[in-house]
Coordinates of C-alpha atoms and ligand atoms in Angstrom, one line a residue:
M105 CA 70.6 -114.0 -12.7
P106 CA 73.1 -115.4 -14.3
G107 CA 73.5 -115.9 -18.2
N108 CA 73.7 -119.6 -19.7
D109 CA 77.5 -118.4 -20.3
H110 CA 78.0 -116.8 -16.9
P111 CA 81.0 -119.0 -15.7
S112 CA 79.5 -119.8 -12.6
L113 CA 77.0 -121.9 -14.2
L114 CA 79.0 -123.5 -17.0
M115 CA 81.0 -125.0 -14.4
A116 CA 78.5 -125.9 -12.0
A117 CA 76.5 -127.9 -15.1
R118 CA 80.0 -129.2 -16.1
K119 CA 80.3 -130.5 -12.7
L120 CA 76.5 -132.0 -13.3
A121 CA 77.4 -133.9 -16.2
S122 CA 80.6 -135.5 -15.1
A123 CA 79.1 -136.8 -11.6
R124 CA 77.6 -139.9 -10.3
R125 CA 76.2 -139.2 -7.1
V126 CA 74.8 -135.7 -6.5
A127 CA 72.5 -134.4 -3.2
V128 CA 70.6 -131.4 -3.3
V129 CA 68.8 -129.9 0.1
T130 CA 65.8 -127.6 -1.0
G131 CA 64.5 -125.3 1.7
A132 CA 61.1 -123.5 1.1
G133 CA 62.4 -121.3 -2.1
V134 CA 62.2 -124.3 -4.2
S135 CA 58.6 -124.1 -3.4
A136 CA 58.2 -120.3 -3.6
E137 CA 57.2 -120.1 -7.7
S138 CA 54.7 -122.8 -6.6
G139 CA 52.6 -119.6 -4.5
I140 CA 53.9 -121.6 -1.2
P141 CA 55.2 -119.1 1.3
T142 CA 58.1 -119.1 2.5
F143 CA 59.4 -118.8 5.9
R144 CA 61.4 -115.9 6.2
D145 CA 60.7 -114.0 3.0
K146 CA 58.1 -111.7 4.2
S147 CA 58.3 -110.5 0.1
A148 CA 54.2 -111.0 0.0
M149 CA 53.1 -111.3 -3.6
P150 CA 49.4 -109.5 -3.5
G151 CA 46.9 -112.3 -4.0
S152 CA 49.0 -115.5 -3.2
M153 CA 49.0 -117.6 0.1
Q154 CA 52.0 -115.1 1.0
A155 CA 49.4 -112.2 1.2
L156 CA 47.9 -114.4 4.1
W157 CA 50.9 -114.9 5.8
K158 CA 51.3 -111.7 7.7
D159 CA 49.4 -112.9 10.2
F160 CA 50.9 -116.0 11.4
D161 CA 55.1 -116.3 13.1
P162 CA 55.9 -120.0 11.7
L163 CA 58.6 -119.9 14.3
T164 CA 56.9 -119.3 16.9
L165 CA 54.1 -121.9 15.7
A166 CA 56.0 -124.6 14.8
T167 CA 56.4 -125.5 18.3
P168 CA 54.8 -128.1 20.4
E169 CA 54.5 -125.7 22.8
A170 CA 52.5 -123.2 20.6
F171 CA 50.3 -126.6 19.6
A172 CA 49.7 -127.8 23.5
S173 CA 49.1 -124.1 24.5
D174 CA 46.9 -123.6 21.6
P175 CA 45.8 -126.1 19.3
Q176 CA 42.9 -124.9 18.0
R177 CA 45.2 -121.8 16.3
V178 CA 47.9 -123.8 15.5
S179 CA 46.0 -126.9 13.8
R180 CA 44.2 -123.7 11.6
W181 CA 47.3 -122.8 10.1
Y182 CA 48.5 -126.1 9.4
D183 CA 45.4 -127.2 8.2
W184 CA 45.5 -123.7 5.7
R185 CA 48.5 -124.9 5.0
R186 CA 48.1 -128.3 3.9
L187 CA 45.2 -126.9 1.3
G188 CA 47.4 -124.8 0.2
C189 CA 50.1 -127.5 -0.6
L190 CA 47.4 -129.6 -2.2
A191 CA 46.4 -127.4 -4.4
A192 CA 50.1 -126.3 -5.1
Q193 CA 51.2 -127.4 -8.6
P194 CA 55.3 -128.3 -9.1
N195 CA 57.0 -125.5 -10.6
P196 CA 60.0 -125.4 -13.1
G197 CA 62.5 -126.2 -10.2
H198 CA 60.6 -129.2 -9.1
L199 CA 60.7 -130.9 -12.2
A200 CA 64.4 -130.0 -13.3
L201 CA 65.3 -131.8 -10.1
A202 CA 62.5 -134.9 -11.4
R203 CA 64.7 -135.1 -14.5
L204 CA 68.0 -134.5 -12.7
E205 CA 67.0 -138.3 -11.1
R206 CA 66.7 -139.4 -14.3
E207 CA 69.6 -138.5 -15.9
L208 CA 71.7 -139.2 -13.1
A209 CA 70.0 -142.9 -13.3
A210 CA 71.4 -143.3 -16.9
R211 CA 74.3 -143.1 -16.4
A212 CA 74.4 -145.6 -13.1
G213 CA 74.5 -142.6 -11.0
R214 CA 72.4 -141.2 -8.0
L215 CA 70.3 -138.2 -6.6
T216 CA 68.9 -138.0 -3.1
L217 CA 66.7 -135.3 -2.6
I218 CA 66.8 -133.6 0.8
T219 CA 64.0 -131.5 1.3
Q220 CA 63.1 -129.6 4.2
N221 CA 59.4 -128.9 2.9
V222 CA 56.6 -130.9 4.1
D223 CA 54.3 -129.6 0.8
R224 CA 55.3 -133.4 -1.0
L225 CA 55.9 -130.9 -4.4
H226 CA 59.0 -133.0 -5.0
Q227 CA 57.0 -136.0 -5.4
K228 CA 54.5 -134.5 -7.1
A229 CA 56.8 -133.2 -9.6
G230 CA 57.9 -137.6 -10.1
S231 CA 61.3 -137.3 -8.1
A232 CA 61.4 -140.9 -6.1
N233 CA 64.7 -140.5 -4.4
V234 CA 63.4 -138.0 -1.5
V235 CA 64.5 -137.8 1.9
E236 CA 61.9 -135.9 4.3
L237 CA 63.8 -134.1 7.1
H238 CA 60.9 -132.3 8.3
G239 CA 58.1 -134.5 7.6
N240 CA 55.3 -133.7 5.4
I241 CA 51.9 -131.4 6.1
L242 CA 49.6 -133.7 4.1
A243 CA 49.4 -137.2 6.8
W244 CA 48.2 -136.3 10.7
R245 CA 49.3 -138.7 14.0
C246 CA 46.9 -139.2 16.7
T247 CA 48.7 -137.2 19.8
S248 CA 47.8 -140.4 22.2
T249 CA 49.0 -143.5 19.9
G250 CA 50.8 -141.8 17.6
R251 CA 48.9 -143.5 14.3
E252 CA 49.1 -141.6 11.6
V253 CA 45.7 -141.2 9.0
T254 CA 46.0 -138.4 5.4
P255 CA 42.7 -136.2 6.1
P256 CA 40.7 -135.9 2.6
P257 CA 41.5 -132.8 0.7
E258 CA 38.7 -130.5 2.1
P259 CA 38.3 -128.3 4.5
M260 CA 38.8 -129.5 8.3
T261 CA 35.5 -128.9 9.7
Q262 CA 37.2 -128.9 13.5
F263 CA 40.3 -127.8 15.5
P264 CA 41.9 -129.4 17.0
P265 CA 40.6 -132.7 14.9
V266 CA 40.2 -135.4 17.1
S267 CA 41.7 -138.8 17.0
P268 CA 39.5 -141.2 15.3
F269 CA 42.2 -143.5 17.2
R270 CA 41.9 -142.5 21.0
Q271 CA 39.0 -140.7 22.7
G272 CA 40.0 -137.8 24.0
A273 CA 42.9 -137.1 21.7
Q274 CA 43.5 -134.8 18.7
L275 CA 45.6 -135.2 15.8
R276 CA 48.5 -133.0 14.8
P277 CA 50.3 -132.8 11.5
C278 CA 53.1 -135.0 11.1
V279 CA 55.4 -132.4 10.8
V280 CA 59.0 -131.8 12.9
W281 CA 59.0 -129.0 15.1
F282 CA 61.8 -126.6 16.6
G283 CA 62.6 -128.8 19.2
E284 CA 61.8 -131.7 18.0
M285 CA 64.4 -134.6 17.1
L286 CA 64.6 -134.8 13.5
P287 CA 63.2 -138.9 12.1
P288 CA 66.8 -140.7 13.0
D289 CA 66.3 -142.7 9.2
A290 CA 65.9 -139.4 7.4
I291 CA 68.7 -137.2 8.9
S292 CA 71.4 -140.7 8.6
A293 CA 70.3 -141.0 4.9
A294 CA 70.9 -137.7 4.9
D295 CA 74.4 -137.2 6.5
E296 CA 75.4 -140.5 4.4
A297 CA 74.6 -138.7 1.0
A298 CA 76.7 -135.6 1.9
A299 CA 78.9 -137.2 3.4
S300 CA 79.6 -139.7 -0.6
C301 CA 78.8 -137.1 -2.9
D302 CA 79.8 -135.4 -6.2
V303 CA 77.9 -132.6 -6.4
F304 CA 76.2 -130.9 -3.2
M305 CA 73.5 -128.6 -3.7
S306 CA 71.4 -126.2 -1.9
V307 CA 68.9 -124.6 -3.3
G308 CA 66.0 -122.5 -2.4
T309 CA 67.2 -122.3 2.1
S310 CA 68.1 -119.3 4.2
A311 CA 70.9 -122.5 5.5
V312 CA 69.9 -121.5 9.0
V313 CA 68.0 -123.9 10.5
Y314 CA 69.9 -126.5 11.8
P315 CA 71.0 -130.3 11.5
A316 CA 70.1 -129.3 8.0
A317 CA 71.9 -126.8 7.2
G318 CA 75.2 -128.7 8.8
L319 CA 74.5 -130.9 5.8
L320 CA 77.1 -128.6 3.4
H321 CA 79.7 -128.9 5.5
V322 CA 79.4 -132.7 5.5
A323 CA 79.9 -132.5 2.0
R324 CA 82.6 -130.1 1.8
A325 CA 84.6 -131.8 4.2
A326 CA 83.8 -135.1 2.5
G327 CA 85.5 -133.3 -0.7
A328 CA 81.8 -132.7 -2.8
F329 CA 81.9 -129.5 -5.0
T330 CA 79.4 -127.4 -4.0
V331 CA 76.6 -125.4 -5.2
E332 CA 74.4 -122.9 -4.2
V333 CA 70.9 -121.9 -6.0
N334 CA 69.0 -118.8 -4.0
K335 CA 67.2 -115.7 -4.3
D336 CA 69.1 -113.9 -1.9
A337 CA 72.4 -114.6 -0.1
T338 CA 73.2 -116.4 2.8
P339 CA 75.2 -118.1 5.2
A340 CA 75.9 -120.7 3.1
T341 CA 77.0 -118.2 -0.1
G342 CA 80.5 -117.9 1.5
V343 CA 81.2 -120.9 2.1
V344 CA 80.0 -122.8 -1.5
D345 CA 82.1 -123.6 -4.8
V346 CA 79.7 -121.6 -6.8
A347 CA 76.9 -119.7 -6.4
L348 CA 73.9 -118.6 -8.6
Q349 CA 71.7 -116.4 -7.7
G350 CA 68.0 -115.9 -8.3
P351 CA 65.4 -118.1 -8.6
S352 CA 65.4 -122.1 -9.1
G353 CA 62.3 -122.6 -11.6
E354 CA 65.0 -120.5 -13.8
I355 CA 68.4 -121.4 -12.9
L356 CA 68.2 -124.9 -12.1
P357 CA 66.0 -125.7 -15.6
S358 CA 68.9 -123.7 -16.8
L359 CA 70.9 -125.6 -15.0
L360 CA 70.4 -129.2 -16.6
R361 CA 70.2 -127.9 -20.2
L362 CA 73.8 -126.6 -20.5
A363 CA 74.5 -130.5 -18.0
F364 CA 72.3 -132.4 -20.6
G365 CA 70.9 -130.5 -23.3
H366 CA 67.5 -130.3 -24.1
A367 CA 64.9 -132.7 -22.2
P368 CA 63.3 -135.0 -24.5
P369 CA 59.5 -134.2 -25.4
Ligands
BV8_844 C1 66.4 -130.5 16.5 C2 58.5 -128.0 9.3 C3 67.5 -131.7 18.0 C4 57.2 -127.5 10.4 C5 60.3 -127.2 10.2 C6 72.5 -126.3 16.1 C7 72.1 -125.0 15.8 C8 71.4 -124.0 16.0 C9 70.3 -124.4 16.4 C10 69.9 -125.4 16.1 C11 70.9 -126.3 16.2 N1 70.7 -128.0 16.6 C12 68.6 -127.6 16.8 C13 68.9 -126.1 16.7 C14 67.3 -125.3 16.8 C15 66.4 -126.0 16.2 C16 67.1 -124.7 14.8 O1 68.1 -124.8 13.9 N2 67.4 -123.4 14.8 C17 67.2 -122.6 13.8 C18 66.1 -122.1 13.7 C19 68.9 -121.6 14.7 N3 66.5 -127.3 14.5 C20 65.7 -127.5 15.1 O2 64.9 -127.4 16.4 C21 65.8 -129.3 14.7 N4 65.4 -130.5 15.1 O3 67.7 -130.2 15.9 O4 66.6 -131.3 17.3 C22 67.4 -130.0 19.1 C23 66.9 -129.6 19.4 C24 67.0 -128.8 20.0 C25 67.7 -128.2 20.1 C26 69.6 -128.9 19.8 C27 68.7 -130.0 19.8 C28 64.2 -129.1 14.0 C29 63.8 -127.9 12.7 C30 62.6 -128.2 11.7 C31 62.0 -127.3 12.2 N5 61.1 -127.4 11.3 N6 59.4 -126.9 9.3 C32 57.3 -126.4 9.7 O5 57.0 -126.5 8.2 O6 55.9 -125.7 9.7 S1 61.6 -125.6 9.6 C33 61.2 -124.5 8.3 O7 62.5 -124.1 8.1 C34 60.7 -125.0 7.4 O8 61.1 -127.2 7.1 C35 61.1 -124.6 6.7 O9 61.9 -125.1 5.2 C36 63.1 -124.5 7.4 C37 64.2 -123.8 7.1 O10 63.7 -122.4 6.3 P1 63.9 -122.4 5.0 O11 63.1 -123.6 3.8 O12 65.6 -122.3 4.2 O13 62.7 -121.4 3.7 P2 63.3 -119.8 4.5 O14 61.9 -118.9 4.3 O15 64.0 -119.7 6.1 O16 64.5 -119.6 3.5 C38 63.9 -119.8 2.0 C39 65.2 -119.4 1.1 O17 64.7 -119.3 -0.4 C40 65.1 -117.4 1.3 O18 67.1 -117.6 1.5 C41 64.9 -117.7 0.0 O19 65.6 -116.0 -0.3 C42 65.1 -118.4 -1.3 N7 63.7 -117.9 -1.8 C43 62.8 -117.3 -2.1 N8 62.0 -117.3 -3.4 C44 63.1 -118.2 -3.5 C45 64.1 -118.5 -3.0 N9 65.2 -119.0 -3.8 C46 65.3 -120.0 -4.9 N10 64.1 -119.3 -5.4 C47 63.5 -118.5 -5.4 N11 61.7 -118.7 -6.3

């Protein structure tokens, strides 16, 4: 991980300190230090949720076809993830992004936090201006009427869960599956933020899922200074102005300290 005097870290901090409009895209990596498994990172920490993850392939289960062919297996997988997200706590990376929103607001600036994650940990950390590109796992909706409900914070007892809104219908998680369109208001808000920011950051994402992965190119084309914070190299690493390699739970707090000083108590 780059040391605090690392030139790349210093340059990114300087750009953040003078920025007014910042757009950040986060992926599963930003929640990894909260114990929530990523999609493509197979390094399972024993005893964590990741240790159980090896039995499921997210890319085949996170699809409408999978739910249609095996609603019991898919809804069981999502309820298991939902309970893990409810129990998870924000890590220093989430908290640093919530601080960045406050620091920018204090300077008449604005942070747009665009997330691919469905765990709502950014909101739990205090971030307000969050754009959820892929929905959220805590709300579920009726497969017939589309009406939403938030199940209680305890294990579901029936798979797939039955809809309370229409006889014979089921409940599915309010997430965007592969092959499904993203919420139009979310993708337009994300596009607008990427096209009008001074600094764009890609944090904890393998940068392979579209259209989220395309936002970096929108920001670059618009002249933003671009930064990646990620444990491993990705297709974004060779594109950004500064690539900071390491855990976001360590790099983001360092970046904020260098840009804005120590967090107020
Ligand atoms: C759509 C919700 C119209 C469900 C998810 C254009 C080109 C190519 C393909 C397409 C395209 N347009 C559409 C597609 C198809 C597809 C797609 O992109 N496929 C990919 C796989 C090629 N996109 C879609 O289907 C989208 N829909 O565009 O509709 C359309 C449809 C079909 C055809 C054309 C147009 C819908 C995409 C949304 C899918 N739903 N999630 C759920 O959660 O179950 S995506 C899923 O992947 C999650 O949201 C996840 O967040 C997301 C991306 O993954 P990452 O977040 O990046 O997670 P990953 O594990 O991959 O990486 C984690 C990274 O963190 C790693 O790099 C690791 O090194 C790093 N890391 C780990 N620990 C740390 C860390 N970094 C820092 N600190 C740490 N501690």
